[in-house]
Amino acid sequence: PSPLLLVASAAGPAVATLLQQVFTAAAKAQGKTLVVRDLVPLPSSDSRGATTFSMLISLLVTGIVGSAVIYLLGRHRPPPVRLGVMVALAIGAGLEATLVTNVVVGAFHGHFIAVWGVATLFVLAVGLPIAACQVLVGAGGIALGAVMFLVIGNPASGGSSAPVLLPGFWRALSQLLPPGAAITAMRDVVYFHGHGMTHALLVLGIYAILGATVVFTVQMLRARARPATASG
C-alpha cells in the first residue's frame, strides 16, 4: 500500500538524500507515505561518509608532495632509485592511513588489507606519473602533476558528493583520473565487498604502470645515448 524506496547511502549520502526528497514529494502528491529502506547504510562512526574523501585527500597530497621531495633531494640519484623510494612511501602512507581510519577513528570496520592495498595503489597512481613528468621535463613535472591530480582530479572525483551528481564534463572525467577511481574503489571495498571495483582498479593500475614504464624507458634511452655521444 505504501511506495517503497531502496537506497544505499554508503554509495553516496547526497544521492540517497536527493532520491528521498524527490520521491517523498511524489508520494505526498498522491496522498501516500513513502517508506525508505537503506540497504547499505553508513556506520555510526562515519555517518556522513566523509572519511573516504578525507583519507584520499591526504594521500593525494602525500603523493604529490612526496614525489616532489624525492625528486628535489635525490635528483642526482638514478630514477630507479627514486622509484624505489616512491614505492616505499606509498606502502608506508597507505599503512598509516589504514591504521587511522580502521583502528584509531574506527570509521572502517574490517577489510584492513584491502583498504591498505587501495590506498597504496592510489599513492602510486599519483606519484609515479609525476615521477615520469619529472624525468621528461625536470622540476616542472611537479607542477604538471599537481594541476592534473589536485586542480583537475580532485574536483572531478565527486568525493564530497557523488560522481553521478557532477556536471556532464566532470562526470565523464571523474572515473578516468586517479582521485575519482580511488573514491569508487575505496567505497566498493569498505561497503560493497569489492563488487564493481574492477574499472577503478584498472585505472589506478594503468597510471602507476605507465608512470614507471616511462621512467625506465627514458632512463634506458639516455643510458644508450651516453656511450654513443662519448664515442662520437
PDB file of C-alpha atoms in Angstrom:
ATOM      1  CA  PRO A   1       0.000   0.000   0.000  1.00  0.00           C
ATOM      2  CA  SER A   2       2.917   2.364   0.554  1.00  0.00           C
ATOM      3  CA  PRO A   3       5.563   3.081  -2.091  1.00  0.00           C
ATOM      4  CA  LEU A   4       8.986   1.713  -1.146  1.00  0.00           C
ATOM      5  CA  LEU A   5      12.286   3.438  -1.972  1.00  0.00           C
ATOM      6  CA  LEU A   6      15.502   1.407  -1.758  1.00  0.00           C
ATOM      7  CA  VAL A   7      18.737   3.382  -1.306  1.00  0.00           C
ATOM      8  CA  ALA A   8      22.361   2.674  -0.426  1.00  0.00           C
ATOM      9  CA  SER A   9      23.627   5.728   1.406  1.00  0.00           C
ATOM     10  CA  ALA A  10      27.136   4.252   1.631  1.00  0.00           C
ATOM     11  CA  ALA A  11      27.484   4.760  -2.119  1.00  0.00           C
ATOM     12  CA  GLY A  12      26.837   8.473  -1.643  1.00  0.00           C
ATOM     13  CA  PRO A  13      24.710  10.125   1.048  1.00  0.00           C
ATOM     14  CA  ALA A  14      23.919  13.061  -1.233  1.00  0.00           C
ATOM     15  CA  VAL A  15      22.309  10.762  -3.805  1.00  0.00           C
ATOM     16  CA  ALA A  16      20.283   8.914  -1.170  1.00  0.00           C
ATOM     17  CA  THR A  17      19.061  12.212   0.297  1.00  0.00           C
ATOM     18  CA  LEU A  18      18.143  13.593  -3.117  1.00  0.00           C
ATOM     19  CA  LEU A  19      16.190  10.478  -4.046  1.00  0.00           C
ATOM     20  CA  GLN A  20      14.365  10.523  -0.734  1.00  0.00           C
ATOM     21  CA  GLN A  21      13.366  14.184  -1.164  1.00  0.00           C
ATOM     22  CA  VAL A  22      12.121  13.690  -4.723  1.00  0.00           C
ATOM     23  CA  PHE A  23      10.116  10.547  -4.065  1.00  0.00           C
ATOM     24  CA  THR A  24       8.741  11.777  -0.740  1.00  0.00           C
ATOM     25  CA  ALA A  25       7.252  14.759  -2.575  1.00  0.00           C
ATOM     26  CA  ALA A  26       5.899  12.486  -5.330  1.00  0.00           C
ATOM     27  CA  ALA A  27       4.289  10.136  -2.815  1.00  0.00           C
ATOM     28  CA  LYS A  28       2.815  13.018  -0.832  1.00  0.00           C
ATOM     29  CA  ALA A  29       1.248  14.401  -4.020  1.00  0.00           C
ATOM     30  CA  GLN A  30      -0.594  11.097  -4.344  1.00  0.00           C
ATOM     31  CA  GLY A  31      -1.638  11.110  -0.702  1.00  0.00           C
ATOM     32  CA  LYS A  32       0.718   8.286   0.234  1.00  0.00           C
ATOM     33  CA  THR A  33       3.576   7.921   2.682  1.00  0.00           C
ATOM     34  CA  LEU A  34       6.952   6.894   1.293  1.00  0.00           C
ATOM     35  CA  VAL A  35       8.813   4.077   3.041  1.00  0.00           C
ATOM     36  CA  VAL A  36      12.599   4.311   2.717  1.00  0.00           C
ATOM     37  CA  ARG A  37      14.842   1.311   3.235  1.00  0.00           C
ATOM     38  CA  ASP A  38      18.594   1.862   3.329  1.00  0.00           C
ATOM     39  CA  LEU A  39      20.163  -1.385   2.125  1.00  0.00           C
ATOM     40  CA  VAL A  40      23.771  -0.300   2.752  1.00  0.00           C
ATOM     41  CA  PRO A  41      23.749   2.406   5.447  1.00  0.00           C
ATOM     42  CA  LEU A  42      26.796   4.295   6.609  1.00  0.00           C
ATOM     43  CA  PRO A  43      28.136   3.243  10.018  1.00  0.00           C
ATOM     44  CA  SER A  44      27.569   5.482  13.020  1.00  0.00           C
ATOM     45  CA  SER A  45      31.338   6.102  13.176  1.00  0.00           C
ATOM     46  CA  ASP A  46      31.152   7.757   9.727  1.00  0.00           C
ATOM     47  CA  SER A  47      27.560   8.901   9.458  1.00  0.00           C
ATOM     48  CA  ARG A  48      28.284  11.483   6.731  1.00  0.00           C
ATOM     49  CA  GLY A  49      30.622   9.312   4.690  1.00  0.00           C
ATOM     50  CA  ALA A  50      33.378  11.907   4.842  1.00  0.00           C
ATOM     51  CA  THR A  51      36.178   9.582   5.919  1.00  0.00           C
ATOM     52  CA  THR A  52      36.839   8.165   2.452  1.00  0.00           C
ATOM     53  CA  PHE A  53      37.197  11.594   0.851  1.00  0.00           C
ATOM     54  CA  SER A  54      39.306  12.963   3.704  1.00  0.00           C
ATOM     55  CA  MET A  55      41.576   9.927   3.643  1.00  0.00           C
ATOM     56  CA  LEU A  56      42.162  10.131  -0.098  1.00  0.00           C
ATOM     57  CA  ILE A  57      42.776  13.889   0.021  1.00  0.00           C
ATOM     58  CA  SER A  58      45.591  13.281   2.491  1.00  0.00           C
ATOM     59  CA  LEU A  59      47.003  10.503   0.294  1.00  0.00           C
ATOM     60  CA  LEU A  60      46.753  12.732  -2.777  1.00  0.00           C
ATOM     61  CA  VAL A  61      48.785  15.446  -1.078  1.00  0.00           C
ATOM     62  CA  THR A  62      51.234  12.802   0.142  1.00  0.00           C
ATOM     63  CA  GLY A  63      51.737  11.507  -3.386  1.00  0.00           C
ATOM     64  CA  ILE A  64      52.323  14.965  -4.868  1.00  0.00           C
ATOM     65  CA  VAL A  65      54.498  16.396  -2.103  1.00  0.00           C
ATOM     66  CA  GLY A  66      56.333  13.116  -1.560  1.00  0.00           C
ATOM     67  CA  SER A  67      57.212  12.832  -5.238  1.00  0.00           C
ATOM     68  CA  ALA A  68      58.442  16.426  -5.244  1.00  0.00           C
ATOM     69  CA  VAL A  69      60.622  15.938  -2.157  1.00  0.00           C
ATOM     70  CA  ILE A  70      62.088  12.694  -3.507  1.00  0.00           C
ATOM     71  CA  TYR A  71      62.997  14.411  -6.764  1.00  0.00           C
ATOM     72  CA  LEU A  72      64.431  17.574  -5.215  1.00  0.00           C
ATOM     73  CA  LEU A  73      66.524  15.699  -2.640  1.00  0.00           C
ATOM     74  CA  GLY A  74      67.536  12.830  -4.907  1.00  0.00           C
ATOM     75  CA  ARG A  75      67.731  14.382  -8.346  1.00  0.00           C
ATOM     76  CA  HIS A  76      71.320  13.124  -8.708  1.00  0.00           C
ATOM     77  CA  ARG A  77      70.236   9.591  -7.923  1.00  0.00           C
ATOM     78  CA  PRO A  78      69.218   7.235 -10.755  1.00  0.00           C
ATOM     79  CA  PRO A  79      65.467   7.331 -11.496  1.00  0.00           C
ATOM     80  CA  PRO A  80      65.008   3.652 -10.496  1.00  0.00           C
ATOM     81  CA  VAL A  81      66.297   4.523  -7.028  1.00  0.00           C
ATOM     82  CA  ARG A  82      63.796   7.360  -6.745  1.00  0.00           C
ATOM     83  CA  LEU A  83      61.050   4.993  -7.890  1.00  0.00           C
ATOM     84  CA  GLY A  84      62.003   2.563  -5.135  1.00  0.00           C
ATOM     85  CA  VAL A  85      61.715   5.319  -2.555  1.00  0.00           C
ATOM     86  CA  MET A  86      58.325   6.299  -4.045  1.00  0.00           C
ATOM     87  CA  VAL A  87      57.073   2.725  -3.681  1.00  0.00           C
ATOM     88  CA  ALA A  88      58.245   2.630  -0.056  1.00  0.00           C
ATOM     89  CA  LEU A  89      56.487   5.950   0.592  1.00  0.00           C
ATOM     90  CA  ALA A  90      53.259   4.640  -0.935  1.00  0.00           C
ATOM     91  CA  ILE A  91      53.314   1.481   1.195  1.00  0.00           C
ATOM     92  CA  GLY A  92      54.035   3.455   4.366  1.00  0.00           C
ATOM     93  CA  ALA A  93      51.452   6.160   3.653  1.00  0.00           C
ATOM     94  CA  GLY A  94      48.823   3.557   2.792  1.00  0.00           C
ATOM     95  CA  LEU A  95      49.517   1.671   6.010  1.00  0.00           C
ATOM     96  CA  GLU A  96      49.328   4.811   8.138  1.00  0.00           C
ATOM     97  CA  ALA A  97      46.073   5.943   6.530  1.00  0.00           C
ATOM     98  CA  THR A  98      44.578   2.482   7.029  1.00  0.00           C
ATOM     99  CA  LEU A  99      45.590   2.386  10.683  1.00  0.00           C
ATOM    100  CA  VAL A 100      43.993   5.780  11.272  1.00  0.00           C
ATOM    101  CA  THR A 101      40.706   5.003   9.506  1.00  0.00           C
ATOM    102  CA  ASN A 102      40.320   1.385  10.628  1.00  0.00           C
ATOM    103  CA  VAL A 103      41.821   1.453  14.116  1.00  0.00           C
ATOM    104  CA  VAL A 104      42.167   4.981  15.519  1.00  0.00           C
ATOM    105  CA  VAL A 105      38.978   6.536  14.118  1.00  0.00           C
ATOM    106  CA  GLY A 106      37.160   3.244  13.626  1.00  0.00           C
ATOM    107  CA  ALA A 107      35.288   4.530  10.581  1.00  0.00           C
ATOM    108  CA  PHE A 108      36.027   1.433   8.506  1.00  0.00           C
ATOM    109  CA  HIS A 109      35.350  -1.951  10.039  1.00  0.00           C
ATOM    110  CA  GLY A 110      37.359  -4.835   8.609  1.00  0.00           C
ATOM    111  CA  HIS A 111      38.912  -5.053   5.140  1.00  0.00           C
ATOM    112  CA  PHE A 112      42.244  -3.834   6.547  1.00  0.00           C
ATOM    113  CA  ILE A 113      44.424  -5.396   3.835  1.00  0.00           C
ATOM    114  CA  ALA A 114      42.096  -4.316   1.010  1.00  0.00           C
ATOM    115  CA  VAL A 115      41.939  -0.724   2.259  1.00  0.00           C
ATOM    116  CA  TRP A 116      45.721  -0.693   2.607  1.00  0.00           C
ATOM    117  CA  GLY A 117      46.074  -2.025  -0.937  1.00  0.00           C
ATOM    118  CA  VAL A 118      43.794   0.580  -2.498  1.00  0.00           C
ATOM    119  CA  ALA A 119      45.462   3.389  -0.526  1.00  0.00           C
ATOM    120  CA  THR A 120      48.935   2.234  -1.616  1.00  0.00           C
ATOM    121  CA  LEU A 121      47.892   1.866  -5.248  1.00  0.00           C
ATOM    122  CA  PHE A 122      46.369   5.341  -5.204  1.00  0.00           C
ATOM    123  CA  VAL A 123      49.597   6.948  -3.986  1.00  0.00           C
ATOM    124  CA  LEU A 124      51.497   5.090  -6.709  1.00  0.00           C
ATOM    125  CA  ALA A 125      48.937   6.159  -9.337  1.00  0.00           C
ATOM    126  CA  VAL A 126      49.684   9.761  -8.379  1.00  0.00           C
ATOM    127  CA  GLY A 127      53.392   9.638  -7.535  1.00  0.00           C
ATOM    128  CA  LEU A 128      54.699   7.515 -10.421  1.00  0.00           C
ATOM    129  CA  PRO A 129      53.164   9.612 -13.235  1.00  0.00           C
ATOM    130  CA  ILE A 130      54.610  12.724 -11.559  1.00  0.00           C
ATOM    131  CA  ALA A 131      57.985  10.960 -11.448  1.00  0.00           C
ATOM    132  CA  ALA A 132      57.617  10.312 -15.183  1.00  0.00           C
ATOM    133  CA  CYS A 133      56.922  14.004 -15.786  1.00  0.00           C
ATOM    134  CA  GLN A 134      59.988  14.879 -13.717  1.00  0.00           C
ATOM    135  CA  VAL A 135      62.171  12.618 -15.851  1.00  0.00           C
ATOM    136  CA  LEU A 136      60.822  14.263 -19.016  1.00  0.00           C
ATOM    137  CA  VAL A 137      60.725  17.960 -18.059  1.00  0.00           C
ATOM    138  CA  GLY A 138      62.538  18.213 -14.733  1.00  0.00           C
ATOM    139  CA  ALA A 139      61.110  20.073 -11.748  1.00  0.00           C
ATOM    140  CA  GLY A 140      58.281  21.388 -13.950  1.00  0.00           C
ATOM    141  CA  GLY A 141      56.828  17.892 -13.828  1.00  0.00           C
ATOM    142  CA  ILE A 142      55.803  18.572 -10.234  1.00  0.00           C
ATOM    143  CA  ALA A 143      53.556  21.420 -11.378  1.00  0.00           C
ATOM    144  CA  LEU A 144      52.096  19.282 -14.171  1.00  0.00           C
ATOM    145  CA  GLY A 145      51.207  16.555 -11.708  1.00  0.00           C
ATOM    146  CA  ALA A 146      49.708  18.993  -9.219  1.00  0.00           C
ATOM    147  CA  VAL A 147      47.489  20.509 -11.908  1.00  0.00           C
ATOM    148  CA  MET A 148      46.379  17.144 -13.276  1.00  0.00           C
ATOM    149  CA  PHE A 149      45.658  15.391  -9.997  1.00  0.00           C
ATOM    150  CA  LEU A 150      44.894  18.178  -7.500  1.00  0.00           C
ATOM    151  CA  VAL A 151      43.435  21.050  -9.533  1.00  0.00           C
ATOM    152  CA  ILE A 152      41.528  18.864 -12.019  1.00  0.00           C
ATOM    153  CA  GLY A 153      41.369  15.406 -10.485  1.00  0.00           C
ATOM    154  CA  ASN A 154      40.194  16.364  -7.012  1.00  0.00           C
ATOM    155  CA  PRO A 155      37.072  18.337  -8.076  1.00  0.00           C
ATOM    156  CA  ALA A 156      36.301  15.646 -10.656  1.00  0.00           C
ATOM    157  CA  SER A 157      36.430  12.868  -8.064  1.00  0.00           C
ATOM    158  CA  GLY A 158      32.951  13.563  -6.720  1.00  0.00           C
ATOM    159  CA  GLY A 159      34.212  12.567  -3.303  1.00  0.00           C
ATOM    160  CA  SER A 160      32.301  15.262  -1.430  1.00  0.00           C
ATOM    161  CA  SER A 161      29.015  14.217  -3.074  1.00  0.00           C
ATOM    162  CA  ALA A 162      28.930  11.533  -5.782  1.00  0.00           C
ATOM    163  CA  PRO A 163      30.292  11.286  -9.355  1.00  0.00           C
ATOM    164  CA  VAL A 164      26.770  10.971 -10.779  1.00  0.00           C
ATOM    165  CA  LEU A 165      25.886  14.428  -9.429  1.00  0.00           C
ATOM    166  CA  LEU A 166      28.737  16.169 -11.245  1.00  0.00           C
ATOM    167  CA  PRO A 167      28.122  18.250 -14.400  1.00  0.00           C
ATOM    168  CA  GLY A 168      28.465  16.373 -17.690  1.00  0.00           C
ATOM    169  CA  PHE A 169      32.141  17.016 -18.467  1.00  0.00           C
ATOM    170  CA  TRP A 170      33.327  16.383 -14.926  1.00  0.00           C
ATOM    171  CA  ARG A 171      31.136  13.298 -14.632  1.00  0.00           C
ATOM    172  CA  ALA A 172      32.740  11.791 -17.752  1.00  0.00           C
ATOM    173  CA  LEU A 173      36.227  12.675 -16.496  1.00  0.00           C
ATOM    174  CA  SER A 174      35.658  11.535 -12.913  1.00  0.00           C
ATOM    175  CA  GLN A 175      36.429   7.839 -13.224  1.00  0.00           C
ATOM    176  CA  LEU A 176      39.297   8.336 -15.681  1.00  0.00           C
ATOM    177  CA  LEU A 177      41.551  10.100 -13.162  1.00  0.00           C
ATOM    178  CA  PRO A 178      43.091   8.508 -10.050  1.00  0.00           C
ATOM    179  CA  PRO A 179      41.185  10.571  -7.416  1.00  0.00           C
ATOM    180  CA  GLY A 180      37.771   9.596  -8.774  1.00  0.00           C
ATOM    181  CA  ALA A 181      38.780   5.990  -9.339  1.00  0.00           C
ATOM    182  CA  ALA A 182      40.203   5.777  -5.816  1.00  0.00           C
ATOM    183  CA  ILE A 183      36.982   7.147  -4.272  1.00  0.00           C
ATOM    184  CA  THR A 184      34.960   4.478  -6.081  1.00  0.00           C
ATOM    185  CA  ALA A 185      37.398   1.681  -5.275  1.00  0.00           C
ATOM    186  CA  MET A 186      37.553   2.585  -1.584  1.00  0.00           C
ATOM    187  CA  ARG A 187      33.768   2.771  -1.213  1.00  0.00           C
ATOM    188  CA  ASP A 188      33.381  -0.557  -3.020  1.00  0.00           C
ATOM    189  CA  VAL A 189      35.957  -2.211  -0.769  1.00  0.00           C
ATOM    190  CA  VAL A 190      34.613  -0.862   2.504  1.00  0.00           C
ATOM    191  CA  TYR A 191      30.860  -1.085   1.921  1.00  0.00           C
ATOM    192  CA  PHE A 192      30.187  -3.412  -1.037  1.00  0.00           C
ATOM    193  CA  HIS A 193      32.695  -6.261  -0.540  1.00  0.00           C
ATOM    194  CA  GLY A 194      34.691  -5.174  -3.589  1.00  0.00           C
ATOM    195  CA  HIS A 195      31.857  -5.559  -6.106  1.00  0.00           C
ATOM    196  CA  GLY A 196      32.124  -3.238  -9.101  1.00  0.00           C
ATOM    197  CA  MET A 197      35.660  -2.016  -8.395  1.00  0.00           C
ATOM    198  CA  THR A 198      37.397  -3.615 -11.401  1.00  0.00           C
ATOM    199  CA  HIS A 199      37.316  -0.495 -13.576  1.00  0.00           C
ATOM    200  CA  ALA A 200      38.583   1.717 -10.764  1.00  0.00           C
ATOM    201  CA  LEU A 201      41.485  -0.628 -10.004  1.00  0.00           C
ATOM    202  CA  LEU A 202      42.372  -0.803 -13.701  1.00  0.00           C
ATOM    203  CA  VAL A 203      42.527   2.988 -13.897  1.00  0.00           C
ATOM    204  CA  LEU A 204      44.792   3.212 -10.850  1.00  0.00           C
ATOM    205  CA  GLY A 205      46.986   0.377 -12.086  1.00  0.00           C
ATOM    206  CA  ILE A 206      47.353   1.856 -15.571  1.00  0.00           C
ATOM    207  CA  TYR A 207      48.505   5.212 -14.194  1.00  0.00           C
ATOM    208  CA  ALA A 208      51.042   3.537 -11.916  1.00  0.00           C
ATOM    209  CA  ILE A 209      52.373   1.168 -14.601  1.00  0.00           C
ATOM    210  CA  LEU A 210      52.578   3.855 -17.289  1.00  0.00           C
ATOM    211  CA  GLY A 211      54.428   6.173 -14.907  1.00  0.00           C
ATOM    212  CA  ALA A 212      57.006   3.509 -14.025  1.00  0.00           C
ATOM    213  CA  THR A 213      57.326   2.442 -17.672  1.00  0.00           C
ATOM    214  CA  VAL A 214      58.096   5.975 -18.828  1.00  0.00           C
ATOM    215  CA  VAL A 215      60.744   6.403 -16.135  1.00  0.00           C
ATOM    216  CA  PHE A 216      62.534   3.158 -17.018  1.00  0.00           C
ATOM    217  CA  THR A 217      62.232   3.753 -20.777  1.00  0.00           C
ATOM    218  CA  VAL A 218      63.695   7.250 -20.613  1.00  0.00           C
ATOM    219  CA  GLN A 219      66.467   6.040 -18.315  1.00  0.00           C
ATOM    220  CA  MET A 220      67.335   3.227 -20.732  1.00  0.00           C
ATOM    221  CA  LEU A 221      67.348   5.501 -23.796  1.00  0.00           C
ATOM    222  CA  ARG A 222      69.560   8.037 -22.070  1.00  0.00           C
ATOM    223  CA  ALA A 223      71.958   5.325 -20.914  1.00  0.00           C
ATOM    224  CA  ARG A 224      72.298   4.108 -24.511  1.00  0.00           C
ATOM    225  CA  ALA A 225      72.766   7.635 -25.813  1.00  0.00           C
ATOM    226  CA  ARG A 226      75.664   8.435 -23.463  1.00  0.00           C
ATOM    227  CA  PRO A 227      78.135   5.888 -24.912  1.00  0.00           C
ATOM    228  CA  ALA A 228      77.203   6.934 -28.422  1.00  0.00           C
ATOM    229  CA  THR A 229      77.836  10.588 -27.570  1.00  0.00           C
ATOM    230  CA  ALA A 230      81.121   9.756 -25.875  1.00  0.00           C
ATOM    231  CA  SER A 231      82.367   7.711 -28.844  1.00  0.00           C
ATOM    232  CA  GLY A 232      81.318  10.454 -31.259  1.00  0.00           C
TER     233      GLY A 232
END
